[in-house]
Coordinates of C-alpha atoms and ligand atoms in Angstrom, one line a residue:
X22 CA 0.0 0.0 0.0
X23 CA 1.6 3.4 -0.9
X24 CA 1.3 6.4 0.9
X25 CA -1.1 7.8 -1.4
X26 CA -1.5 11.5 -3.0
X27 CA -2.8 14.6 -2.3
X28 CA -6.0 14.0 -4.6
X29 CA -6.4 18.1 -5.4
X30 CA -2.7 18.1 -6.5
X31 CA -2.9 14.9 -8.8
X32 CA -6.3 16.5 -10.5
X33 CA -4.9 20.3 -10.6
X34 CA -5.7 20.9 -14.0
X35 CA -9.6 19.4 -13.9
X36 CA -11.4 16.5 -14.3
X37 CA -11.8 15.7 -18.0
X38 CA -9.5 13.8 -19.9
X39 CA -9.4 14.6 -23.5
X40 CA -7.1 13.9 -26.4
X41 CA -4.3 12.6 -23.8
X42 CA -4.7 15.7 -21.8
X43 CA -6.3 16.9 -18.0
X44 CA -8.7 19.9 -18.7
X45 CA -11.3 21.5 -17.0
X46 CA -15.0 21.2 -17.3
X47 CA -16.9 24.2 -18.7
X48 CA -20.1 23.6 -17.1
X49 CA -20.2 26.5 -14.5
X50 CA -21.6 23.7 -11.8
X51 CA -19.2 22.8 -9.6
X52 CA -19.1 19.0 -7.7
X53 CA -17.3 17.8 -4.6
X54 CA -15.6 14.6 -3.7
X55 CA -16.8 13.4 -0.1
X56 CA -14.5 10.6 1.6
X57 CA -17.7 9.1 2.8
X58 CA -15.8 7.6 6.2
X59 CA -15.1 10.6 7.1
X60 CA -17.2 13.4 5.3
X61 CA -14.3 15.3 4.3
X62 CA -13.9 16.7 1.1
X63 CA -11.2 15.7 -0.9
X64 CA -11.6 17.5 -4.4
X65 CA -13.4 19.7 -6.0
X66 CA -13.8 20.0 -10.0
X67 CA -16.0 22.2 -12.4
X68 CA -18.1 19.3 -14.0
X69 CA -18.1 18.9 -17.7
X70 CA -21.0 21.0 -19.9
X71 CA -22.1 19.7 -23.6
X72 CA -18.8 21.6 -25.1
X73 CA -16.9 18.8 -23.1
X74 CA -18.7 16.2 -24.3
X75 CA -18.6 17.7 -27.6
X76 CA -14.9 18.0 -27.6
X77 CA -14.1 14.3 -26.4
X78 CA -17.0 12.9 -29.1
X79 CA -14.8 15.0 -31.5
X80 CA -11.2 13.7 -30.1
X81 CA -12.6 10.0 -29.7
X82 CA -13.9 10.2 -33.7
X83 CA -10.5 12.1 -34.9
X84 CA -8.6 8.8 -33.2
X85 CA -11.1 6.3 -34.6
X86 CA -9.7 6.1 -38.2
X87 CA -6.1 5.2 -36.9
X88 CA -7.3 2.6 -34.1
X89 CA -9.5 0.8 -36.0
X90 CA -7.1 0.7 -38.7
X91 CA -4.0 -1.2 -36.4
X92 CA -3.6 -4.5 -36.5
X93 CA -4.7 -7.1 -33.9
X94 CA -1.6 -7.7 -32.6
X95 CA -0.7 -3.6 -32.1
X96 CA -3.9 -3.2 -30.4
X97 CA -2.8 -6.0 -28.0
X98 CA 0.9 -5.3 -28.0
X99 CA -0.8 -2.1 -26.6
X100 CA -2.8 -3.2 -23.8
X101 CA -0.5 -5.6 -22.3
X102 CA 1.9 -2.7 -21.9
X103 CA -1.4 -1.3 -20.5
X104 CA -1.9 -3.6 -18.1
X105 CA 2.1 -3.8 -16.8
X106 CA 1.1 0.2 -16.2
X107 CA -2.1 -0.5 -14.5
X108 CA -0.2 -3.3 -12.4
X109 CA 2.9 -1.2 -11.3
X110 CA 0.2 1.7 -9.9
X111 CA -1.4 -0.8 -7.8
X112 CA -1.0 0.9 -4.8
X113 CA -2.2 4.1 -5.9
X114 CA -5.4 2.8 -7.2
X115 CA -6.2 1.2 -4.2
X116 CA -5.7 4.2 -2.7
X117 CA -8.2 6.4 -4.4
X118 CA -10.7 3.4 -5.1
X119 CA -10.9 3.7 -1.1
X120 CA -11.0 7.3 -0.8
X121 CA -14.1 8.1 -3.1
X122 CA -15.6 5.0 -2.2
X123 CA -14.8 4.1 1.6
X124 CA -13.6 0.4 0.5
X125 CA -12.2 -1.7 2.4
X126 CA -8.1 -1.3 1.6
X127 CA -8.1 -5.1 1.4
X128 CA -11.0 -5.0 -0.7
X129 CA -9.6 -2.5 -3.2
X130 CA -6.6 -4.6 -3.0
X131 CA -7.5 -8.0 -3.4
X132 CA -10.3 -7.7 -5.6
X133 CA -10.6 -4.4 -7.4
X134 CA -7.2 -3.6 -8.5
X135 CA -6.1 -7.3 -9.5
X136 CA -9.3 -7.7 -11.1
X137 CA -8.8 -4.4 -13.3
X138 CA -4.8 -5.8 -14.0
X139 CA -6.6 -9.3 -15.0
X140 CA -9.1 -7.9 -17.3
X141 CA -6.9 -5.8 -19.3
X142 CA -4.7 -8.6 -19.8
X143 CA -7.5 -10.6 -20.7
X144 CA -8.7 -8.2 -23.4
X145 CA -5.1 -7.9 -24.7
X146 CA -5.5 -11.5 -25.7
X147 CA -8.9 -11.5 -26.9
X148 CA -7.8 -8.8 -29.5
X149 CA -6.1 -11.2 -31.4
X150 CA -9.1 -13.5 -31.2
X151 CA -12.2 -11.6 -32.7
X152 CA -13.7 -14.1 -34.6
X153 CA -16.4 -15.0 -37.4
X154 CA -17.6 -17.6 -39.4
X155 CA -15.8 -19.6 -41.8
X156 CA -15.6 -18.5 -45.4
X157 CA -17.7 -21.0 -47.7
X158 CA -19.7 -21.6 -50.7
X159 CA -23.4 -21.4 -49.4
X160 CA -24.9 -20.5 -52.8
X161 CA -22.9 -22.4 -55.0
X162 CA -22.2 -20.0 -56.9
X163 CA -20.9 -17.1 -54.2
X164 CA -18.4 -17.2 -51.5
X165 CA -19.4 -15.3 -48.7
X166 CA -17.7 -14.5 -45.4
X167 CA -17.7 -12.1 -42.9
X168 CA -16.1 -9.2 -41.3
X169 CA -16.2 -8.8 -38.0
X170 CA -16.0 -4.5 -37.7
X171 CA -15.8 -1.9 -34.8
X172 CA -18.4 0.0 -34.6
X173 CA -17.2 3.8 -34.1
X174 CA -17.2 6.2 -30.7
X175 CA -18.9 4.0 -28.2
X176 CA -20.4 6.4 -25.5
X177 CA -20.4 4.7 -21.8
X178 CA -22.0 5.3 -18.3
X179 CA -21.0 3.8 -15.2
X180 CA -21.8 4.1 -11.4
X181 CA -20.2 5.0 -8.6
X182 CA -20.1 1.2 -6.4
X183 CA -17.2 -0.3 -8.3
X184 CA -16.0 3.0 -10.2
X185 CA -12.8 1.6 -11.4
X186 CA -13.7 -1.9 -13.1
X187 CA -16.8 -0.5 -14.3
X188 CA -15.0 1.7 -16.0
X189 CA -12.7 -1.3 -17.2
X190 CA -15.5 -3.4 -18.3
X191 CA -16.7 -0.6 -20.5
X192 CA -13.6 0.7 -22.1
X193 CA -11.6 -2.6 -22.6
X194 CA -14.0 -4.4 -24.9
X195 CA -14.8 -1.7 -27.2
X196 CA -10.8 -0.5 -27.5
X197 CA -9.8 -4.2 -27.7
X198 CA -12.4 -4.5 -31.1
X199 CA -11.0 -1.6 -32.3
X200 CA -13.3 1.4 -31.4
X201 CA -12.5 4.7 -29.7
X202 CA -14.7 5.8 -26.6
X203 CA -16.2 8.1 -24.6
X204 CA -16.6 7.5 -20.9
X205 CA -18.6 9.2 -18.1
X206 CA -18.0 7.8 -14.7
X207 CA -20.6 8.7 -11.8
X208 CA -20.0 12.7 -10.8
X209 CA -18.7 11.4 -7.0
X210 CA -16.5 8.8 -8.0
X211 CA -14.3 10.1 -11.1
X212 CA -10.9 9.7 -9.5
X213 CA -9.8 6.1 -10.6
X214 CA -11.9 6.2 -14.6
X215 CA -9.3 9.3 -14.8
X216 CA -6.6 7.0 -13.3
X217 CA -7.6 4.3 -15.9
X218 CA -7.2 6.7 -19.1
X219 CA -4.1 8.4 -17.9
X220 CA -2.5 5.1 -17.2
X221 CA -3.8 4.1 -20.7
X222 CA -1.5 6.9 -22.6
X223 CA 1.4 6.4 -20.3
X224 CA 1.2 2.6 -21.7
X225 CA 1.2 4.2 -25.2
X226 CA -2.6 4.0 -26.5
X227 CA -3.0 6.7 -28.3
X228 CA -4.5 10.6 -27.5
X229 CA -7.8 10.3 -27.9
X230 CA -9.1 6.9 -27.9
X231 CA -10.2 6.9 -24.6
X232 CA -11.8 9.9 -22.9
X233 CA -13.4 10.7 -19.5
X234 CA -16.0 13.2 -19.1
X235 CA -17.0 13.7 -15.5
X236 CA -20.6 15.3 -15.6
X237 CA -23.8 15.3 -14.4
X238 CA -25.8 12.4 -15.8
X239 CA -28.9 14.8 -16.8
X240 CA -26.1 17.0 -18.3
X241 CA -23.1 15.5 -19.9
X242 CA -25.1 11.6 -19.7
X243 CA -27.6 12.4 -21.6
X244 CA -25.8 14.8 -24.5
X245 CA -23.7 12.1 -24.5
X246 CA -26.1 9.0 -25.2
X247 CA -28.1 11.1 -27.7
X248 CA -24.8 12.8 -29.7
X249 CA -25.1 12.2 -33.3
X250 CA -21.8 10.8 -33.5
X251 CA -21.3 8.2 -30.2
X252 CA -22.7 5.2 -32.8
X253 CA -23.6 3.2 -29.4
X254 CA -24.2 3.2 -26.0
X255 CA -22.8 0.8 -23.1
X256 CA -24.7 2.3 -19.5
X257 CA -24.4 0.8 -16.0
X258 CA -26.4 1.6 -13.3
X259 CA -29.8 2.1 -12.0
X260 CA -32.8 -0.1 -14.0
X261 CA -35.0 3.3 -13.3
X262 CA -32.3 5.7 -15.4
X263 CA -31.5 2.4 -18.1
X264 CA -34.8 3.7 -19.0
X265 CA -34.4 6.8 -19.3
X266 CA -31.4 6.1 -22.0
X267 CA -33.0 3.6 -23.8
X268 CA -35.4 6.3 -24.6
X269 CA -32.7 8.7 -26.2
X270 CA -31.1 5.5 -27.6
X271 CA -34.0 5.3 -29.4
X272 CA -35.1 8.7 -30.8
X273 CA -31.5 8.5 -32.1
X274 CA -31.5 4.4 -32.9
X275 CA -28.1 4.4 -31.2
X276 CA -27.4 0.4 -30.1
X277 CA -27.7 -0.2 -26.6
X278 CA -25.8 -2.3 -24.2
X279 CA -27.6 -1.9 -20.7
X280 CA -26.6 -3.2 -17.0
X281 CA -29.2 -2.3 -15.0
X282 CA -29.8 -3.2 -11.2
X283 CA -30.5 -6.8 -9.6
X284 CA -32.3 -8.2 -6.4
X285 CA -30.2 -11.3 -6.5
X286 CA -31.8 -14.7 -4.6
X287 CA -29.6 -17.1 -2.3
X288 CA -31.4 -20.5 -2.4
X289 CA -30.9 -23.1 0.1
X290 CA -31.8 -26.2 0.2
X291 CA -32.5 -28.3 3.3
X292 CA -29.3 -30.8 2.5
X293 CA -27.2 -27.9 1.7
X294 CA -23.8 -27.8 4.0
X295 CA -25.3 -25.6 6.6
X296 CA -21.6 -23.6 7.8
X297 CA -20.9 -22.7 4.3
X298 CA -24.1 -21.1 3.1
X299 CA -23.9 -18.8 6.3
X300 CA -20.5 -17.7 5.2
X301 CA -21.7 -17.5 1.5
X302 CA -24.6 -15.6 2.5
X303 CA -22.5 -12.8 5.0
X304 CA -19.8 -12.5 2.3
X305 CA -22.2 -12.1 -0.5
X306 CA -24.4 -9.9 1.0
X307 CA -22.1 -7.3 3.0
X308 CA -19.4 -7.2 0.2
X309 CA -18.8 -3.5 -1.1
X310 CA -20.9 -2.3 2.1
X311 CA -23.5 -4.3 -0.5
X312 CA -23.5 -1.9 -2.5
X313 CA -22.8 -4.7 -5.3
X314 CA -26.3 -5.2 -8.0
X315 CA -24.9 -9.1 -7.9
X316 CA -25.4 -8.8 -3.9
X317 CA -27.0 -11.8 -2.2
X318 CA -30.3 -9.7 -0.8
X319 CA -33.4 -12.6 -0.7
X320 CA -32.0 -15.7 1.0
X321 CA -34.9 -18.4 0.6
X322 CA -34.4 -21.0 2.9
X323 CA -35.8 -24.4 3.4
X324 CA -37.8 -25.1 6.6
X325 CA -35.5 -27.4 8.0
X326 CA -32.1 -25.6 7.9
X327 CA -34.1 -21.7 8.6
X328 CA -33.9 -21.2 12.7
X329 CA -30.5 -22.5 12.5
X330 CA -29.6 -20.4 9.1
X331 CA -31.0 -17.4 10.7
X332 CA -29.4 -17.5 14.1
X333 CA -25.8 -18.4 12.2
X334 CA -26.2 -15.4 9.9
X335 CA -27.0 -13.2 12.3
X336 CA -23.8 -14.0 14.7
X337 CA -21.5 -13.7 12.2
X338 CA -22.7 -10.4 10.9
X339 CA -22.2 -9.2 14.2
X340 CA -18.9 -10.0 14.6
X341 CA -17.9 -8.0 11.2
X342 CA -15.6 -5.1 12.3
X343 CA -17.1 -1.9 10.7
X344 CA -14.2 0.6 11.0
X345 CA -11.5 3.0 8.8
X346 CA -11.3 1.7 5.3
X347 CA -7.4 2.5 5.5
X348 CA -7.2 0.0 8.1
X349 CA -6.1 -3.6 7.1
X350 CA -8.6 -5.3 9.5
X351 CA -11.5 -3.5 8.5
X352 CA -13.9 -5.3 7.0
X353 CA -16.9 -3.1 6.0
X354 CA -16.5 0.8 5.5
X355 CA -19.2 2.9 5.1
X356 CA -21.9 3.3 2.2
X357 CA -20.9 5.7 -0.6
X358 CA -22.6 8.9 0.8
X359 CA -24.6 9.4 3.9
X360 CA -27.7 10.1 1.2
X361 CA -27.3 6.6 0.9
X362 CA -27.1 5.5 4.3
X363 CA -30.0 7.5 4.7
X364 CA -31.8 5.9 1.9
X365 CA -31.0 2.4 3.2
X366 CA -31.9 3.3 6.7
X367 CA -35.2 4.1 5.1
X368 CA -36.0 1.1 3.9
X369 CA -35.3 -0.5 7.4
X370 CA -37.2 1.8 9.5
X371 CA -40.1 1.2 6.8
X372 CA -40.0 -2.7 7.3
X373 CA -39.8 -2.5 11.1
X374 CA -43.9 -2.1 10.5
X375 CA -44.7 -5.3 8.8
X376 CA -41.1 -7.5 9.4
X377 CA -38.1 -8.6 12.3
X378 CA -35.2 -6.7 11.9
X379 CA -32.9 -9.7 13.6
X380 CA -29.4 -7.5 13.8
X381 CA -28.4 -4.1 12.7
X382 CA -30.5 -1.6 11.6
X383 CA -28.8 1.0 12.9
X384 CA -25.8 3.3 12.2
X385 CA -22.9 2.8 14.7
X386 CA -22.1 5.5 16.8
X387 CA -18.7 6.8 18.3
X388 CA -15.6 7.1 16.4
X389 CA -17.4 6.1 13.2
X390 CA -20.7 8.9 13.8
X391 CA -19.3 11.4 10.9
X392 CA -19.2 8.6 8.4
X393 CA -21.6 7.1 6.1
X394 CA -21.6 3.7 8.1
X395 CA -24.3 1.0 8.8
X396 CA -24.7 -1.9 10.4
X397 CA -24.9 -5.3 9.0
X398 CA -28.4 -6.0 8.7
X399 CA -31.0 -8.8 8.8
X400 CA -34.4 -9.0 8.3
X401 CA -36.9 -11.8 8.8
X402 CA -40.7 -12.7 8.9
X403 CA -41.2 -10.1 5.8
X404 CA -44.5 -10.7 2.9
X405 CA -43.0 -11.8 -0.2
X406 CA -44.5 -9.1 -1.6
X407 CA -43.2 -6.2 0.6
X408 CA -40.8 -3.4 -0.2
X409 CA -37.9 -4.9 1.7
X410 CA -38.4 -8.1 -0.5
X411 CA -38.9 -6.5 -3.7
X412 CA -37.0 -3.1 -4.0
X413 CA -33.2 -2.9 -4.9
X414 CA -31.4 -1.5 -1.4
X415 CA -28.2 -1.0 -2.5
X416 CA -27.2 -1.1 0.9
X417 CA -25.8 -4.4 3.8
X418 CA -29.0 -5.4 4.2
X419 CA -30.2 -9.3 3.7
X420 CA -34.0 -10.6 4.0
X421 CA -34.8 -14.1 4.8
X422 CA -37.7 -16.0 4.0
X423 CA -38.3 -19.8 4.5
X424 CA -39.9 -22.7 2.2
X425 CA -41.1 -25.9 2.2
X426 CA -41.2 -27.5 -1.1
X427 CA -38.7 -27.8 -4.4
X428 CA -41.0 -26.2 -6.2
X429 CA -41.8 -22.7 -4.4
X430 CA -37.8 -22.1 -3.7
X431 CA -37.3 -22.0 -7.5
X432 CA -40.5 -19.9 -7.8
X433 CA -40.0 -17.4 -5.2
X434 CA -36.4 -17.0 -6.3
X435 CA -38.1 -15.9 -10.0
X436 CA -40.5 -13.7 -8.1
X437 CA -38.8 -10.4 -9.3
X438 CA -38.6 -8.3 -12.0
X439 CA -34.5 -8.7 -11.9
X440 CA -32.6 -10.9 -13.4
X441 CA -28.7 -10.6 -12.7
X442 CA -27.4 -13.1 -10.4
X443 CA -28.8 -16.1 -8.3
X444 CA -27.1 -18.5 -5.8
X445 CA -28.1 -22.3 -5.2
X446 CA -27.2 -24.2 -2.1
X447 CA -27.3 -27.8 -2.0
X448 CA -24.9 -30.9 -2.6
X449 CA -28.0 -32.9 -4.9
X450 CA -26.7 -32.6 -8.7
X451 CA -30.0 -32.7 -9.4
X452 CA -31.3 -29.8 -7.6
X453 CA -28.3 -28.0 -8.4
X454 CA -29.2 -28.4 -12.1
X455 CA -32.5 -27.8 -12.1
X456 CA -31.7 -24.5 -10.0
X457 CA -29.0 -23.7 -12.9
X458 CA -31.8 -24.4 -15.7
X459 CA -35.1 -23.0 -14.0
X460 CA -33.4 -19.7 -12.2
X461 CA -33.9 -16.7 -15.1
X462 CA -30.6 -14.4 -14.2
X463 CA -27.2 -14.0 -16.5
X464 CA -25.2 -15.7 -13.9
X465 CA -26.2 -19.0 -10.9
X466 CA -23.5 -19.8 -9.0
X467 CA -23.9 -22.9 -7.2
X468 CA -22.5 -23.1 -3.8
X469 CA -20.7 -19.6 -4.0
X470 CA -22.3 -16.1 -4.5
X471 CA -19.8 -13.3 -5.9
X472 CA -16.9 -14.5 -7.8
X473 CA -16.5 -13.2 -11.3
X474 CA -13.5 -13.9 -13.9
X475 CA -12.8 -12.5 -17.2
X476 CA -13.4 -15.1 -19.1
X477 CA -16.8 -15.7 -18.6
X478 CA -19.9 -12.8 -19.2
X479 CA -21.4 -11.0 -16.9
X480 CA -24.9 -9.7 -17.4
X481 CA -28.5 -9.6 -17.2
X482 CA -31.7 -11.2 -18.1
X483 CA -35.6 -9.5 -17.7
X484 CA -35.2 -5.8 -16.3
X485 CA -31.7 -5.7 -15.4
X486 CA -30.8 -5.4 -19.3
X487 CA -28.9 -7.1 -21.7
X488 CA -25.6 -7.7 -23.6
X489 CA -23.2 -8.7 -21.7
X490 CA -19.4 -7.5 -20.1
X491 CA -16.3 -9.2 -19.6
X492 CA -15.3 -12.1 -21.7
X493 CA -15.5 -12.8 -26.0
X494 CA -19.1 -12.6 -25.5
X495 CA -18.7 -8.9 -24.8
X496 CA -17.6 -8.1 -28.4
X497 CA -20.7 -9.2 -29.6
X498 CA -21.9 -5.7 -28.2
X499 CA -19.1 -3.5 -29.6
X500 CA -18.2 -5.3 -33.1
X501 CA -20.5 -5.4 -36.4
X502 CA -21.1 -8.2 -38.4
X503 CA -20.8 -7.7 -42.1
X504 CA -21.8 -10.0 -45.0
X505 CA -19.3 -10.6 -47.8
X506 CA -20.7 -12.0 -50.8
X507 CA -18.6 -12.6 -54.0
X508 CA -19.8 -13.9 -57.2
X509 CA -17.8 -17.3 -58.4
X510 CA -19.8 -17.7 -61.6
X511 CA -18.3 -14.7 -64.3
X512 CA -21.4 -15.1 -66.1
X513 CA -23.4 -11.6 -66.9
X514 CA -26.8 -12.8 -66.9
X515 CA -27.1 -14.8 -63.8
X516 CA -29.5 -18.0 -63.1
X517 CA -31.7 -15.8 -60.4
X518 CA -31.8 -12.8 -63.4
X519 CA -35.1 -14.2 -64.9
X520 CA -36.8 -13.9 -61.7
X521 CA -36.8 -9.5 -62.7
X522 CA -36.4 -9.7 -66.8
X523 CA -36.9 -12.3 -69.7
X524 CA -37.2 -16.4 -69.3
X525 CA -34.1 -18.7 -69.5
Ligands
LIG602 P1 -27.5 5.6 -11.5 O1 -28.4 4.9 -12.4 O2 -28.1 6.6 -10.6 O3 -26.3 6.3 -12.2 C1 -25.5 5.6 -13.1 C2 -24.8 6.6 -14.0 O4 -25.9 7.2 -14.8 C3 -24.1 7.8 -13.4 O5 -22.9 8.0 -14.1 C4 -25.1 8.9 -13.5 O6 -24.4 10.2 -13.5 C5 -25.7 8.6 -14.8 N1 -27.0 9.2 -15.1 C6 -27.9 9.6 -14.1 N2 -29.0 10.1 -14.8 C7 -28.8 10.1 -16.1 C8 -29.5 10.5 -17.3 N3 -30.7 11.0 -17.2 N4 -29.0 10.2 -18.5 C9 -27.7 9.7 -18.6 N5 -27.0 9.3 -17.5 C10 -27.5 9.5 -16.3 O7 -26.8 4.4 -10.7 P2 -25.9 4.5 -9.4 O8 -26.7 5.0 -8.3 O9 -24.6 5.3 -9.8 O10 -25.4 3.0 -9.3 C11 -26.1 2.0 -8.6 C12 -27.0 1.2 -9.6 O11 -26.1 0.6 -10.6 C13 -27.7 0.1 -9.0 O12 -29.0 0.0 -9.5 C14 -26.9 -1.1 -9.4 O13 -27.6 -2.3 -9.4 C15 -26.5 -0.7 -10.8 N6 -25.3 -1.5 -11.2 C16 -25.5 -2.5 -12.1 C17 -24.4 -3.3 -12.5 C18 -24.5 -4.4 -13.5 O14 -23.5 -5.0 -14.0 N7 -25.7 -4.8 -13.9 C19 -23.1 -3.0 -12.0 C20 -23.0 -2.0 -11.1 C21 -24.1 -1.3 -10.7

C-alpha cells in the first residue's frame, strides 16, 4: 500500500481527460468529492458541460480512423503494456478506489485492482481472437464471409459502487475491437476512470481513444447517449435511469448495451452444507458495504435448515468489524454517501412495521458517527410481496424468507422483476441443475455467490438489461457483423436474373 496523494494536486488541471490531456469542465456547476468515512472533502472539480462532451465525441472520432485501422496484434501489443502500467500503480489505485468510495483497503486490494490488471490482460489476448464464421460456398455460386468491424465512438456510463472496473469493463471491450470511446464515470467517483485513461497513454494508447467526461448524468449523460456521433451506448447503473437512455437511444437508434440493477436470490436447500451457506450468504451480502447489484439480498431457505440459518447469519454479521477503510482489519467501510445511508436506513425503519429486523438496523455511533456507516443488517418474517423483498437497497441489508417444497424455492427465487445473479445451495446434482436451468438471471452460482472472472460474461436477463461485459461474449456488443458475398460464376446474366427480366 503506498502512501497515497494529495487527490487536489494529482487533479490540478480538472477532471476531463481529453485527447491525452487533464482539462477543465466548462459547465459553471461545480461538484465535490466526499471521503464518505469521514465526510471530508477531498476535491473539488467544475463538472463537464455539452462543449466537453462535444470536444471528447470530437477527439474519440478524430482517433477512430487510426485505431480501428492497427492491427490485432498492435492493439494488443498495446494493452498488455497497458496492463504492466495498470499493475505497477497498484497501490495508488487502491488508494483512491478507497478514498471516493470508503472500501475496504483489502477490498480495493485483493479484488478491485487485481481484477482491473486481470481484465486488461485478458482483453489484450482476446484482440487477437475476434472471430467469425468460416468463409464458404453457401450458394454455390458465391463465397461469402464475414467481417467482424468496430463500430465507431462507443459512449459509456458507469456508477459509482465499483467505479474503477466499471469503468474497465466498458472501455476494454470496445478499445480491444477496435473502437474509440467516450466515458462518463458517476460525478462522486471520477478519481480512478481518470486514473484508468491516464495510465492508458502512459502505456502508449493513443490521445484520444479513450476519454473521460465527469458530468452530471442529466447533463453530460444524456448529451452524450443522444450525440449524433457516439454510434452506441454501453450504461451501467440504475434499472430506473436504463430507462431513461433507452429512450434517447431510441429517438437516435443508437445500439444499446444496458446493465441495469439486480435483487439477487440465495437459495438453500435443506441438504445444503449448513456452515458454508452462512459464510456465503455474509460475504455475499455485505461485500462493497452491498453496494454490489450481484449482492445476495433474498436468501430463501428451506424449513428445516431456517432457525439454525438465521441464528448463524445473524452471529457472524455481528462479529464484522465496521471501521477506517485504510485500516487492514476492517472489514466493511461505510456506504458511498450518507444520502445513501440515509436511503438504506429508510428502507429499514419502513419494514420494522410489517417485518423482524434480527441485527443491525442501525448506524454505529462513536468514532465512526461522521461517516456514512451502517450496520450489517438482517431482516426476517417479511410478505413476499413487501418493499424490503422487492426493492433494490443497495445497501448491507439481507432478507430471509423460509420454504417448504422444491417447487416454491425456484419460484419465489423468479418472483422479481431482476434478473442478474442467483445462488443455489445444495450438494443434490439434481437440484443444483434444475436450479441452474429453472433460475432466469445472466449468472447461478452454485455453492458460491460473488466471484467473477474475465473469461466468462457477466450480465442480465428481464429488467436488469442485456448484452453482456467481460469475456469474447462482450464483443458481440461493440463489433459489427458484415456480410461478404462474392460472385464465383463470371457469367453476366445470372440463373436468379429471370426472376426480374426475360425467361431462360
Ligand atoms: P444511477 O443509475 O443513478 O447512475 C448511473 C450513471 O448514470 C451515473 O454516471 C449517473 O451520472 C448517470 N445518469 C444519471 N441520470 C442520467 C440520465 N438522465 N442520463 C444519462 N446518464 C445518467 O446508478 P448509481 O446509483 O450510480 O449505481 C447504482 C446502480 O447501478 C444500482 O441500480 C446497481 O444495481 C447498478 N449496477 C449494475 C451493474 C450491472 O452490472 N448490472 C453493476 C454495477 C451497478
Amino acid at each position: 500500500m503506498g502512501n497515497g496523494f494529495q487527490v487536489q494536486d494529482r487533479f490540478a488541471e480538472g477532471a476531463q481527460y481529453i485527447g491525452g490531456r487533464l482539462l477543465p469542465g466548462t459547465s459553471g456547476h461545480h461538484q465535490e468529492v466526499v471521503d464518505p468515512a469521514t465526510g471530508r472533502t477531498v476535491y473539488r472539480y467544475e463538472l463537464a458541460g455539452t462543449d466537453d462532451v462535444d470536444a471528447a465525441v470530437a477527439a474519440a472520432r478524430e482517433a477512430f480512423p487510426a485505431w480501428s485501422g492497427a492491427t490485432p496484434g498492435e492493439r494488443s501489443g498495446l494493452l498488455h503494456r497497458f496492463a504492466a502500467v495498470l499493475d505497477a500503480q497498484a497501490a495508488d489505485f487502491a488508494y483512491a478506489e478507497s478514498l471516493q468510495c470508503g472500501k475496504p483497503v483489502k477490498l480495493s486490494t485483493e479484488f478491485d485492482v487485481p481484477g482491473t490488471v486481470d481484465n486488461t490482460s485478458f482483453f489484450a489476448g482476446a484482440a487477437r481472437n475476434l472471430e467469425g464464421k468460416s468463409a464458404g460456398e453457401y450458394s454455390g455460386d458465391h463465397t461469402s464471409y464475414v467481417r467482424r468491424e468496430a463500430i465507431g465512438v462507443v459512449g459509456s456510463i458507469a456508477p459509482w459502487n465499483y467505479p474503477l472496473q466499471m469503468a474497465a469493463w466498458k472501455i476494454l471491450p470496445a478499445v480491444a475491437a477496435g473502437n474509440t470511446i467516450v466515458l462518463k464515470p458517476a460525478e462522486i467517483t471520477p478519481l480512478t476512470s481518470l486514473m484508468f485513461a491516464q495510465a492508458a497513454t502512459e502505456a502508449g494508447i493513443p490521445d484520444g481513444v479513450i476519454n473521460i467526461v465527469c458530468g452530471a448524468g442529466k447533463v453530460a449523460g444524456e448529451h452524450l447517449v443522444g450525440h449524433p456521433d457516439v454510434v452506441m451506448t454501453s450504461f451501467t447503473g440504475s434499472t430506473a435511469v436504463g430507462k431513461r437512455v433507452a429512450e434517447i437511444a431510441a429517438s437516435t437508434v443508437t445500439r444499446l448495451h444496458l446493465e441495469l440493477g439486480g435483487k439477487a436470490p440465495f437459495l438453500v436447500f435443506d441438504d445444503a452444507d449448513l456452515d458454508a451457506a452462512v459464510n456465503g450468504a455474509v460475504a455475499g451480502s455485505l461485500i462493497n458495504t452491498g453496494q454490489d447489484c450481484t449482492a445476495a439480498t433474498r436468501a430463501y431457505v428451506q424449513r428445516p435448515l431456517y432457525d439454525a440459518f438465521v441464528a448463524g447469519v445473524a452471529e457472524l454479521m455481528e462479529s464484522v468489524r465496521l471501521g477506517d477503510p485504510f485500516d487492514p482489519s476492517t472489514d466493511l467501510g461505510p456506504l458511498i454517501s450518507h444520502a445513501q445511508r440515509d436511503r438504506v436506513a429508510a428502507f429499514v425503519e419502513r419494514a420494522r412495521a410489517y417485518a423482524t429486523v434480527v441485527t443491525g438496523g442501525e448506524a454505529p455511533g462513536g468514532d465512526l458517527a461522521a461517516g456514512a456507516y451502517y450496520r450489517p443488517t438482517l431482516i426476517k418474517d417479511a410478505a413476499q410481496d413487501s418493499e424490503i423483498v422487492n426493492s433494490e437497497i443497495f445497501g448491507p441489508v439481507l432478507v430471509v424468507l423460509p420454504f417448504d417444497t422444491d417447487d416454491e424455492g425456484i419460484r419465489l427465487a423468479n418472483d422479481t422483476p431482476y434478473g442478474l445473479a442467483a445462488s443455489a445451495w445444495t450438494r443434490d446434482l439434481y437440484r443444483a441443475n434444475r436450479a441452474t436451468r429453472e433460475i432466469g438471471a445472466g449468472c447461478v452460482w452454485i455453492n458460491d455467490h460473488i466471484p467473477i472472472i474475465s473469461e466468462m460474461p457477466h450480465g442480465g436477463y428481464k429488467a436488469s438489461g442485456f448484452g453482456k461485459d467481460m469475456s469474447s461474449y462482450s464483443f458481440d456488443e461493440y463489433t459489427q457483423v458484415k456480410h461478404v458475398m462474392y460472385d464465383n460464376s463470371a457469367v453476366a446474366r445470372k440463373d436468379w436474373h429471370r426472376t426480374v427480366f426475360g425467361d431462360r
